[in-house]
């Protein structure tokens, strides 16, 4: 069943009219307006972090590729059937030359990101970043003395470790959630959560106090089908059933989520009712719809009384064990077009210096092929985009791409040279975490690593 | 009772497609709904659904979306083996072509020095991690074994994954005539075919430090490798815990898991892996059967998955469409679920998911809550509400309608109506507070609107927290 956006808004409005909830919506909006004025006097200007998770393990080896003849030839031999043609790669003009003298190109289907890197200088790469519990080397890995994150190369574990930012810690909260715990007081607390997921449940946004509000890529959704007198009778009964005392913890939690969803829907549907966004987004892409909805919610940040937001969106299909070349052709084209559309939308909203989008993924993939694809590996290259990004550079150390070389722990699995902690800390500092105590709250292992700031972000005033 | 199969219904639907319309997933989805609502072998189908969420194959985002026969063949395999032996189940799953496609065992080649390629590790890893033994060594009660530092002990390492990846080389689509490795059209109906020239014959490091000798045949390698998994002490508690979570309660006691694991180890006649014995042990266990356990503990039970909720409603009220079809639209959008349509091999939700708040604070898991989001609580309630009020439409014979005539006959007696539904849908567990609310609401619907009274009662019941949490 495809519901058009207009249709579901109409349904939501009808649902609201059939109930007493319209009154509480008005009350909430009044509260927001009063609180907004108060909030605007503290906490600085708006900031949003957008985590875009590439589920399945993006083969970053084919996203940023060495193109100088010497290094490309090593690449082509090692990758065999999954090597991209040298002439097809889109050259990257680096602000700072590669210390090893290599030059790099982008996957042929990412011209939008090439332009943002070369021309706008608003896109940066974080090279060879991955989960670590302490700095280590391939040699230590191979002789068994490296201290390692639990369950390397396992999807579910590595996704969680990227998202918690604490590989050897309890898996109960994520680094985005802990960040939100610290900064949620900058927002009006009567509004929706500052953590908004367009991709359902995730570990990244779970905090001790703040948890995420999950919105569909078409916006918030409310209960429907309660029109007329009898509908009102039923709606009242539904609410009464939710509000019964529930001894069973699962019943109580289900009722709580449902009540929260009803309230959130009323607030966000009202706030979004007047939003316009003219930037075109790619059609027929869930990721595109997610990012467009994020831009719309950012557009109504003042109506919601919000000065800090953390978004989570995701796209799947990156687990390219087979048919890698054709699959990545589609996925990376989508990624490039969607990230560009989102960036252009933040320009339209005059908020592009206040919104930073960054990518994460389970892991990269083996440099060696299994024939048609590649298998689970470790250190990967990530993307950071926004007007606060010091773009046009590859940060960190791009690995030496030699099977059995200094960075390889087997079949071309690169030992990360930068930890997820360091990558995340750089973003957290931009977001407004200044003290080392707070930084350690967000990223408890950060003290084990050299860098709390990789340098790819311009700090905001 | 033998398994009701979906393949014949899918084949009939494909044959009836208008010229120019290609087969696709909806033909399987229709056959699945028809089967789970109408077939007599209900328990078998319910266990097959649990297995389909443990040993995941999915048409979501896959080329198999265009091959409903692939999904149907896999589903029928699960239904057939649900009451068989676990050893047979894992061999059938391993050689099933849809699984071969989904986790890349089909056309998995031995190492090729010229192309610098290694065997594909996808199936090898997930067979161990998700289907059979899990990441860490378990005690028979499902708890993790710990080393002297209090750390969990991994069951295998990367070398073992690579060993199994080498075992699983040399399989391709089943073919008649002269089989070829170079290119054959997909065949999702027969088990994959062995191509000995493409099987790695070197020695292989497998579980528990076992090494398979070099020079074995493809079949010898496969049998030995699967035997090692089947006999691993983790399998009993691993399968017991997963199946209990899917069928009864998210947080079974260690003793409950132990009893089921013991039934896995020995069915009473010295047979390991007898699924009938395992399912009996799960469903007849005092922890599952005693209503005092369900009502005295505040953490017993599990959330009915949205897909199961709708199936419960359709079955309870003998739903049907005038056309004889059983077409349920919008499942993935409304429920974040559709049969054999998970977003990845990790299913719709993880067995370890723990909802933040009182559930997580109590140290409990709540797997189904991973898809219980602000969005899906609304969309699933709307979808199920809509199903309850659906009326026959002469212009659309595919509309699925509930038979509420027994309930409509009780419309003048709201308390009696609600009590009968309590028995049918909630095993008589409805609280008095809930009963008062529903009876009161039904009483306010005009007495002449007998069908609407019945619909109101059903609607309020099946969207209530007390129904959604099955205890």
Coordinates of N, CA and C in Angstrom, one line a residue, chain A residues 1 3 77-81 141 150-157 159 171-173 200-202 206-226 230-231 233-238 240-242 244-262 264-265 319-322 366-376 403 411 413, chain B residues 101 103-104 108-109 115-122 125-126 129 135-136 154-156 158 162 250-251 294 297-303 309 329-331 333-334 345-346 353 355-360 362 364-366 369-375 377-383 385 389 431 433-435 437-438 440-442 444-446 449 452 455-456 459-461 463-466 468-469 471:
Chain A
X1 N 0.8 -1.2 0.0 CA 0.0 0.0 0.0 C 0.9 1.2 0.0
X3 N 1.2 5.1 0.4 CA 0.4 6.2 0.9 C 1.2 7.5 0.4
X77 N 46.4 -5.6 -9.8 CA 46.8 -7.0 -9.7 C 46.2 -7.7 -8.4
X78 N 46.2 -6.9 -7.3 CA 45.7 -7.5 -6.1 C 44.2 -7.7 -6.1
X79 N 43.4 -6.8 -6.8 CA 42.0 -6.9 -6.7 C 41.5 -7.8 -7.8
X80 N 42.2 -8.0 -8.8 CA 41.8 -9.0 -9.9 C 40.5 -8.6 -10.5
X81 N 39.5 -9.5 -10.4 CA 38.2 -9.3 -11.1 C 37.4 -8.2 -10.6
X141 N 49.1 -7.9 15.4 CA 47.9 -8.8 15.1 C 48.4 -10.2 14.8
X150 N 36.2 -7.0 20.3 CA 35.5 -8.3 20.2 C 34.9 -8.5 18.8
X151 N 35.1 -9.7 18.2 CA 34.4 -10.1 17.0 C 34.6 -9.2 15.8
X152 N 35.9 -9.0 15.5 CA 36.2 -8.4 14.2 C 35.6 -9.2 13.1
X153 N 35.2 -8.6 12.0 CA 34.7 -9.2 10.8 C 33.3 -9.7 10.9
X154 N 32.6 -9.5 12.1 CA 31.2 -10.0 12.2 C 30.4 -8.7 12.0
X155 N 29.4 -8.8 11.1 CA 28.6 -7.6 10.8 C 28.0 -7.0 12.1
X156 N 27.2 -7.8 12.8 CA 26.3 -7.2 13.9 C 27.2 -6.6 14.9
X157 N 28.3 -7.3 15.2 CA 29.2 -6.8 16.3 C 29.9 -5.5 15.9
X159 N 29.0 -3.4 13.5 CA 28.0 -2.3 13.5 C 27.8 -1.6 14.9
X171 N 27.2 -2.6 25.7 CA 26.6 -2.2 24.5 C 25.2 -1.5 24.7
X172 N 25.1 -0.8 25.8 CA 23.8 -0.3 26.2 C 23.6 1.1 25.6
X173 N 24.6 1.9 25.4 CA 24.4 3.3 24.9 C 25.3 3.5 23.7
X200 N 14.8 3.7 11.9 CA 14.4 2.7 13.0 C 15.4 2.7 14.1
X201 N 15.4 1.6 14.8 CA 16.2 1.4 16.0 C 17.7 1.3 15.6
X202 N 18.6 1.8 16.4 CA 20.0 1.7 16.2 C 20.7 1.9 17.5
X206 N 21.2 5.7 21.2 CA 20.6 5.4 22.5 C 21.5 6.0 23.6
X207 N 20.9 6.9 24.4 CA 21.6 7.5 25.5 C 21.0 7.0 26.8
X208 N 21.6 7.5 27.9 CA 21.1 7.1 29.2 C 19.7 7.9 29.5
X209 N 19.6 9.1 29.0 CA 18.4 9.8 29.2 C 17.6 10.1 27.9
X210 N 18.4 10.3 26.8 CA 17.7 10.6 25.6 C 17.7 9.4 24.7
X211 N 16.5 9.1 24.2 CA 16.5 8.0 23.2 C 15.8 8.6 21.9
X212 N 16.0 7.8 20.8 CA 15.6 8.4 19.6 C 14.1 8.4 19.2
X213 N 13.7 9.4 18.5 CA 12.4 9.4 17.9 C 12.5 8.9 16.5
X214 N 11.8 7.8 16.2 CA 11.9 7.2 14.8 C 10.8 7.7 13.9
X215 N 11.2 8.3 12.9 CA 10.3 8.9 11.9 C 10.4 8.2 10.6
X216 N 9.3 8.0 9.9 CA 9.4 7.3 8.6 C 10.0 8.3 7.6
X217 N 10.4 7.7 6.5 CA 11.0 8.6 5.4 C 9.9 9.5 4.8
X218 N 8.7 9.2 5.1 CA 7.6 10.1 4.7 C 7.1 11.0 5.8
X219 N 7.8 11.0 6.9 CA 7.4 11.9 8.0 C 6.7 11.1 9.1
X220 N 6.2 11.8 10.1 CA 5.6 11.1 11.2 C 4.3 10.5 10.8
X221 N 3.8 9.5 11.5 CA 2.6 8.8 11.2 C 1.8 8.7 12.5
X222 N 0.5 8.9 12.4 CA -0.4 8.8 13.6 C -1.4 7.7 13.4
X223 N -2.2 7.6 14.4 CA -3.3 6.6 14.3 C -4.4 7.1 13.4
X224 N -4.9 6.2 12.6 CA -6.0 6.6 11.6 C -7.2 5.8 11.8
X225 N -8.3 6.3 11.2 CA -9.6 5.6 11.2 C -10.5 5.8 12.4
X226 N -10.3 6.9 13.0 CA -11.2 7.2 14.2 C -12.1 8.3 14.0
X230 N -18.6 7.3 16.7 CA -18.2 6.0 17.2 C -16.7 5.9 17.2
X231 N -16.1 6.5 16.2 CA -14.6 6.6 16.2 C -14.0 7.2 17.4
X233 N -15.4 7.3 20.3 CA -15.6 6.3 21.4 C -14.4 5.3 21.4
X234 N -14.1 4.8 20.3 CA -13.0 3.9 20.2 C -11.7 4.5 20.5
X235 N -11.5 5.7 20.0 CA -10.2 6.4 20.3 C -10.0 6.6 21.8
X236 N -11.1 7.0 22.5 CA -11.0 7.1 23.9 C -10.6 5.8 24.6
X237 N -11.2 4.7 24.1 CA -10.9 3.4 24.6 C -9.5 3.0 24.4
X238 N -9.0 3.3 23.2 CA -7.6 3.0 22.9 C -6.7 3.7 23.8
X240 N -7.5 4.8 26.8 CA -7.7 4.2 28.2 C -6.9 2.9 28.3
X241 N -6.9 2.1 27.3 CA -6.2 0.8 27.3 C -4.7 1.1 27.5
X242 N -4.2 2.1 26.8 CA -2.7 2.4 26.8 C -2.4 2.8 28.2
X244 N -3.8 2.2 31.1 CA -4.0 1.2 32.3 C -2.7 1.0 33.0
X245 N -2.7 0.7 34.3 CA -1.4 0.3 34.9 C -1.0 -1.1 34.3
X246 N 0.2 -1.2 33.9 CA 0.7 -2.5 33.3 C 1.8 -3.0 34.2
X247 N 1.5 -4.2 34.8 CA 2.5 -4.9 35.6 C 3.6 -5.4 34.8
X248 N 3.2 -6.0 33.7 CA 4.2 -6.7 32.8 C 5.1 -5.6 32.1
X249 N 6.4 -5.7 32.2 CA 7.3 -4.7 31.7 C 7.2 -4.5 30.2
X250 N 6.9 -5.6 29.5 CA 6.8 -5.5 28.0 C 5.5 -4.7 27.6
X251 N 4.4 -5.0 28.3 CA 3.2 -4.3 28.1 C 3.4 -2.8 28.4
X252 N 4.0 -2.5 29.5 CA 4.2 -1.1 29.9 C 5.1 -0.4 28.8
X253 N 6.1 -1.1 28.4 CA 6.9 -0.5 27.4 C 6.2 -0.3 26.0
X254 N 5.4 -1.3 25.7 CA 4.7 -1.1 24.4 C 3.7 0.1 24.5
X255 N 3.0 0.2 25.6 CA 2.1 1.3 25.8 C 2.9 2.6 25.8
X256 N 4.0 2.6 26.4 CA 4.8 3.9 26.5 C 5.2 4.3 25.1
X257 N 5.7 3.4 24.3 CA 6.2 3.7 22.9 C 5.0 4.2 22.1
X258 N 3.8 3.6 22.3 CA 2.6 4.0 21.5 C 2.2 5.4 21.9
X259 N 2.2 5.7 23.2 CA 1.8 7.0 23.7 C 2.8 8.1 23.2
X260 N 4.1 7.7 23.2 CA 5.1 8.7 22.8 C 4.9 9.0 21.3
X261 N 4.6 7.9 20.5 CA 4.4 8.1 19.1 C 3.2 9.0 18.8
X262 N 2.2 8.8 19.6 CA 1.0 9.7 19.3 C 1.4 11.2 19.6
X264 N 4.4 12.6 19.7 CA 5.4 13.0 18.7 C 4.8 13.3 17.4
X265 N 3.9 12.5 17.0 CA 3.3 12.7 15.7 C 2.5 14.0 15.6
X319 N 26.9 -5.3 1.5 CA 27.6 -6.6 1.8 C 27.9 -7.3 0.5
X320 N 28.9 -6.8 -0.3 CA 29.1 -7.2 -1.7 C 30.0 -8.4 -1.7
X321 N 29.5 -9.6 -1.2 CA 30.3 -10.8 -1.4 C 30.3 -11.3 -2.9
X322 N 29.3 -10.8 -3.6 CA 29.2 -11.2 -5.0 C 28.7 -10.1 -5.8
X366 N 37.8 -7.2 2.1 CA 39.1 -7.8 1.8 C 39.6 -7.2 0.4
X367 N 40.9 -6.8 0.4 CA 41.4 -6.3 -0.9 C 41.4 -7.4 -1.9
X368 N 41.7 -8.6 -1.4 CA 41.7 -9.8 -2.3 C 40.2 -10.1 -2.6
X369 N 40.0 -10.6 -3.8 CA 38.6 -10.9 -4.2 C 38.3 -12.4 -3.9
X370 N 37.0 -12.7 -3.8 CA 36.6 -14.1 -3.7 C 36.1 -14.6 -5.1
X371 N 36.3 -13.8 -6.1 CA 35.9 -14.1 -7.5 C 35.0 -13.0 -8.0
X372 N 33.8 -12.9 -7.4 CA 32.9 -11.8 -7.8 C 32.7 -10.7 -6.9
X373 N 33.3 -10.9 -5.7 CA 33.1 -9.8 -4.7 C 34.3 -9.9 -3.7
X374 N 34.0 -9.5 -2.4 CA 35.0 -9.4 -1.4 C 34.4 -9.7 -0.1
X375 N 35.2 -10.1 0.9 CA 34.7 -10.5 2.2 C 34.9 -9.5 3.3
X376 N 34.5 -9.8 4.5 CA 34.5 -8.8 5.6 C 36.0 -8.5 6.0
X403 N 49.2 -6.9 -0.4 CA 48.8 -8.1 0.3 C 50.0 -8.7 1.0
X411 N 44.6 -11.3 3.7 CA 43.7 -11.2 2.5 C 43.4 -9.7 2.2
X413 N 43.1 -7.2 4.6 CA 42.3 -6.5 5.7 C 43.2 -5.5 6.4
Chain B
X101 N 22.3 -18.6 -3.1 CA 22.2 -17.3 -3.7 C 22.4 -16.2 -2.7
X103 N 23.6 -16.2 0.5 CA 24.9 -16.1 1.2 C 26.0 -16.6 0.3
X104 N 25.9 -16.6 -1.0 CA 27.0 -16.7 -1.9 C 27.7 -18.0 -1.9
X108 N 30.7 -20.8 -5.5 CA 31.9 -20.4 -4.7 C 33.1 -21.3 -5.2
X109 N 34.1 -20.7 -5.6 CA 35.2 -21.4 -6.3 C 36.4 -21.6 -5.4
X115 N 43.8 -15.4 -10.7 CA 42.9 -14.3 -10.5 C 43.1 -13.7 -9.1
X116 N 44.0 -14.4 -8.3 CA 44.2 -13.9 -6.9 C 42.9 -13.9 -6.1
X117 N 42.1 -15.0 -6.2 CA 40.9 -15.0 -5.4 C 40.9 -16.1 -4.4
X118 N 40.1 -15.9 -3.3 CA 39.9 -16.8 -2.2 C 38.5 -17.2 -2.1
X119 N 38.2 -18.4 -1.5 CA 36.8 -18.7 -1.3 C 35.9 -17.7 -0.6
X120 N 34.7 -17.7 -0.9 CA 33.7 -16.7 -0.3 C 33.4 -17.2 1.1
X121 N 33.5 -16.2 2.1 CA 33.4 -16.6 3.5 C 32.0 -16.4 4.0
X122 N 31.1 -15.9 3.2 CA 29.8 -15.4 3.7 C 29.0 -16.5 4.4
X125 N 30.6 -18.1 7.6 CA 30.5 -17.3 8.9 C 29.1 -17.4 9.4
X126 N 28.1 -17.1 8.6 CA 26.8 -17.0 9.2 C 26.2 -18.3 9.6
X129 N 27.7 -18.4 13.1 CA 27.4 -17.3 14.0 C 25.9 -17.3 14.2
X135 N 28.7 -17.0 18.7 CA 30.0 -16.5 18.8 C 30.8 -17.1 20.0
X136 N 30.1 -17.4 21.0 CA 30.8 -17.7 22.3 C 30.3 -19.1 22.8
X154 N 35.5 -17.2 22.6 CA 35.0 -17.4 21.2 C 34.9 -18.9 20.8
X155 N 33.9 -19.2 20.0 CA 33.7 -20.6 19.5 C 34.6 -20.9 18.4
X156 N 35.0 -19.8 17.6 CA 35.9 -20.1 16.4 C 36.6 -18.8 16.1
X158 N 39.0 -16.6 12.8 CA 39.0 -16.3 11.3 C 39.5 -17.5 10.6
X162 N 37.7 -19.4 7.4 CA 38.3 -19.7 6.1 C 38.3 -21.2 5.8
X250 N 10.7 -14.1 25.7 CA 12.0 -13.5 25.3 C 13.1 -13.9 26.3
X251 N 12.7 -14.1 27.6 CA 13.7 -14.3 28.6 C 13.5 -15.6 29.4
X294 N 3.1 -17.0 34.0 CA 2.8 -15.9 33.1 C 2.3 -14.7 33.9
X297 N 5.1 -13.3 37.1 CA 6.3 -12.6 36.7 C 6.0 -11.4 35.9
X298 N 6.7 -10.3 36.1 CA 6.4 -9.1 35.3 C 7.3 -9.1 34.0
X299 N 8.0 -10.2 33.8 CA 8.9 -10.2 32.6 C 8.6 -11.4 31.7
X300 N 7.5 -12.1 31.9 CA 7.3 -13.3 31.1 C 6.6 -12.8 29.8
X301 N 6.9 -13.6 28.8 CA 6.2 -13.4 27.5 C 7.1 -12.7 26.5
X302 N 6.5 -12.4 25.3 CA 7.2 -11.7 24.3 C 6.2 -10.9 23.5
X303 N 6.7 -10.0 22.7 CA 5.8 -9.2 21.9 C 5.4 -10.1 20.7
X309 N 0.6 -11.0 14.6 CA -0.7 -10.4 15.1 C -1.8 -10.5 14.0
X329 N -1.4 -6.6 1.3 CA -0.5 -5.6 0.7 C 0.2 -4.8 1.9
X330 N 1.3 -4.1 1.5 CA 1.8 -3.1 2.5 C 2.5 -3.7 3.7
X331 N 2.8 -5.0 3.7 CA 3.3 -5.6 4.9 C 4.6 -5.0 5.3
X333 N 6.0 -2.1 4.6 CA 5.8 -0.8 5.1 C 5.2 -0.7 6.4
X334 N 4.1 -1.4 6.6 CA 3.3 -1.3 7.8 C 3.9 -2.0 9.0
X345 N 20.6 -10.9 6.6 CA 20.7 -12.2 7.3 C 20.5 -12.1 8.8
X346 N 20.5 -10.9 9.3 CA 20.3 -10.7 10.7 C 18.8 -10.6 11.1
X353 N 18.5 -7.8 21.2 CA 18.0 -6.4 21.4 C 17.3 -6.2 22.7
X355 N 15.3 -3.2 24.8 CA 14.7 -1.9 24.7 C 15.2 -1.0 25.9
X356 N 15.7 0.2 25.5 CA 16.2 1.1 26.6 C 15.0 1.4 27.5
X357 N 15.3 1.6 28.8 CA 14.3 1.9 29.8 C 14.1 0.7 30.8
X358 N 12.9 0.4 31.2 CA 12.7 -0.5 32.3 C 13.2 -1.9 31.8
X359 N 13.0 -2.3 30.6 CA 13.4 -3.6 30.1 C 14.9 -3.8 30.2
X360 N 15.7 -2.8 29.7 CA 17.1 -2.9 29.7 C 17.6 -2.8 31.2
X362 N 16.2 -3.9 33.7 CA 16.0 -5.2 34.4 C 16.9 -6.3 33.8
X364 N 16.9 -7.5 30.8 CA 16.1 -8.4 29.9 C 16.4 -8.0 28.5
X365 N 16.1 -9.0 27.6 CA 16.1 -8.7 26.2 C 14.6 -8.6 25.7
X366 N 14.4 -7.9 24.6 CA 13.1 -7.8 24.0 C 13.2 -7.7 22.5
X369 N 11.1 -5.8 20.0 CA 11.0 -4.3 20.2 C 11.9 -3.6 19.2
X370 N 12.9 -4.3 18.6 CA 13.7 -3.6 17.7 C 13.0 -3.0 16.5
X371 N 11.8 -3.7 16.1 CA 11.0 -3.1 15.1 C 9.7 -2.5 15.6
X372 N 9.7 -2.2 16.9 CA 8.6 -1.6 17.5 C 8.9 -0.1 17.7
X373 N 8.8 0.6 16.6 CA 9.3 2.0 16.6 C 8.1 3.0 16.6
X374 N 8.4 4.3 16.8 CA 7.3 5.3 16.8 C 6.5 5.1 15.5
X375 N 7.1 4.7 14.4 CA 6.4 4.6 13.2 C 5.6 3.3 13.1
X377 N 4.5 1.2 15.5 CA 3.4 1.1 16.4 C 2.1 1.7 15.8
X378 N 2.3 2.8 15.0 CA 1.2 3.5 14.4 C 0.8 2.7 13.1
X379 N 1.7 2.4 12.3 CA 1.3 1.7 11.0 C 0.8 0.3 11.2
X380 N 1.3 -0.4 12.2 CA 0.8 -1.8 12.4 C -0.6 -1.7 13.0
X381 N -0.8 -0.7 14.0 CA -2.2 -0.6 14.5 C -3.2 -0.2 13.4
X382 N -2.7 0.7 12.5 CA -3.6 1.2 11.5 C -4.0 0.0 10.5
X383 N -2.9 -0.8 10.2 CA -3.1 -1.9 9.2 C -4.1 -2.9 9.8
X385 N -6.2 -2.5 12.3 CA -7.6 -1.9 12.5 C -8.3 -2.0 11.1
X389 N -12.2 -4.0 10.0 CA -13.4 -3.4 9.5 C -13.7 -3.6 8.0
X431 N -7.2 -8.5 31.8 CA -7.3 -7.9 33.1 C -8.7 -7.4 33.2
X433 N -9.5 -4.5 34.4 CA -9.5 -3.1 33.9 C -9.7 -3.0 32.4
X434 N -9.0 -3.9 31.7 CA -9.2 -3.9 30.3 C -10.6 -4.3 29.9
X435 N -11.1 -5.3 30.5 CA -12.4 -5.8 30.2 C -13.4 -4.7 30.4
X437 N -13.0 -1.4 30.1 CA -12.9 -0.4 29.1 C -13.5 -0.9 27.8
X438 N -13.2 -2.1 27.4 CA -13.8 -2.6 26.1 C -15.3 -2.8 26.2
X440 N -17.4 -1.2 28.1 CA -17.9 0.1 28.1 C -18.0 0.7 26.7
X441 N -16.9 0.6 26.0 CA -16.9 1.1 24.6 C -17.9 0.4 23.7
X442 N -18.0 -0.9 23.8 CA -19.0 -1.6 23.0 C -20.4 -1.1 23.3
X444 N -21.3 1.7 24.2 CA -21.7 3.0 23.6 C -22.0 3.0 22.1
X445 N -21.6 1.9 21.5 CA -22.0 1.8 20.0 C -23.4 1.4 20.0
X446 N -24.2 2.1 19.1 CA -25.7 1.8 19.0 C -26.0 0.3 18.9
X449 N -26.3 -1.6 15.7 CA -25.1 -1.8 14.8 C -24.3 -3.0 15.3
X452 N -20.8 -3.7 13.9 CA -19.9 -2.7 14.4 C -19.5 -2.9 15.8
X455 N -17.0 -5.6 15.7 CA -15.7 -5.1 15.1 C -15.0 -4.2 16.2
X456 N -15.8 -3.5 16.9 CA -15.2 -2.6 17.9 C -14.4 -3.4 19.0
X459 N -11.3 -5.0 17.4 CA -10.3 -3.9 17.1 C -9.6 -3.5 18.4
X460 N -10.4 -3.3 19.5 CA -9.8 -2.8 20.7 C -8.9 -3.9 21.3
X461 N -9.4 -5.1 21.2 CA -8.6 -6.2 21.8 C -7.2 -6.4 21.1
X463 N -5.4 -4.5 19.3 CA -4.4 -3.4 19.3 C -4.0 -3.0 20.7
X464 N -4.5 -3.8 21.7 CA -4.2 -3.5 23.1 C -2.9 -4.0 23.5
X465 N -2.2 -3.3 24.4 CA -0.9 -3.8 24.9 C -1.0 -5.2 25.5
X466 N -2.2 -5.6 26.2 CA -2.3 -6.9 26.8 C -2.4 -8.0 25.7
X468 N -1.0 -7.6 22.6 CA 0.3 -7.5 21.8 C 1.4 -8.3 22.5
X469 N 1.4 -8.2 23.8 CA 2.4 -9.0 24.6 C 1.8 -10.4 24.9
X471 N 1.6 -13.9 26.6 CA 2.1 -14.4 27.8 C 1.7 -15.9 28.0

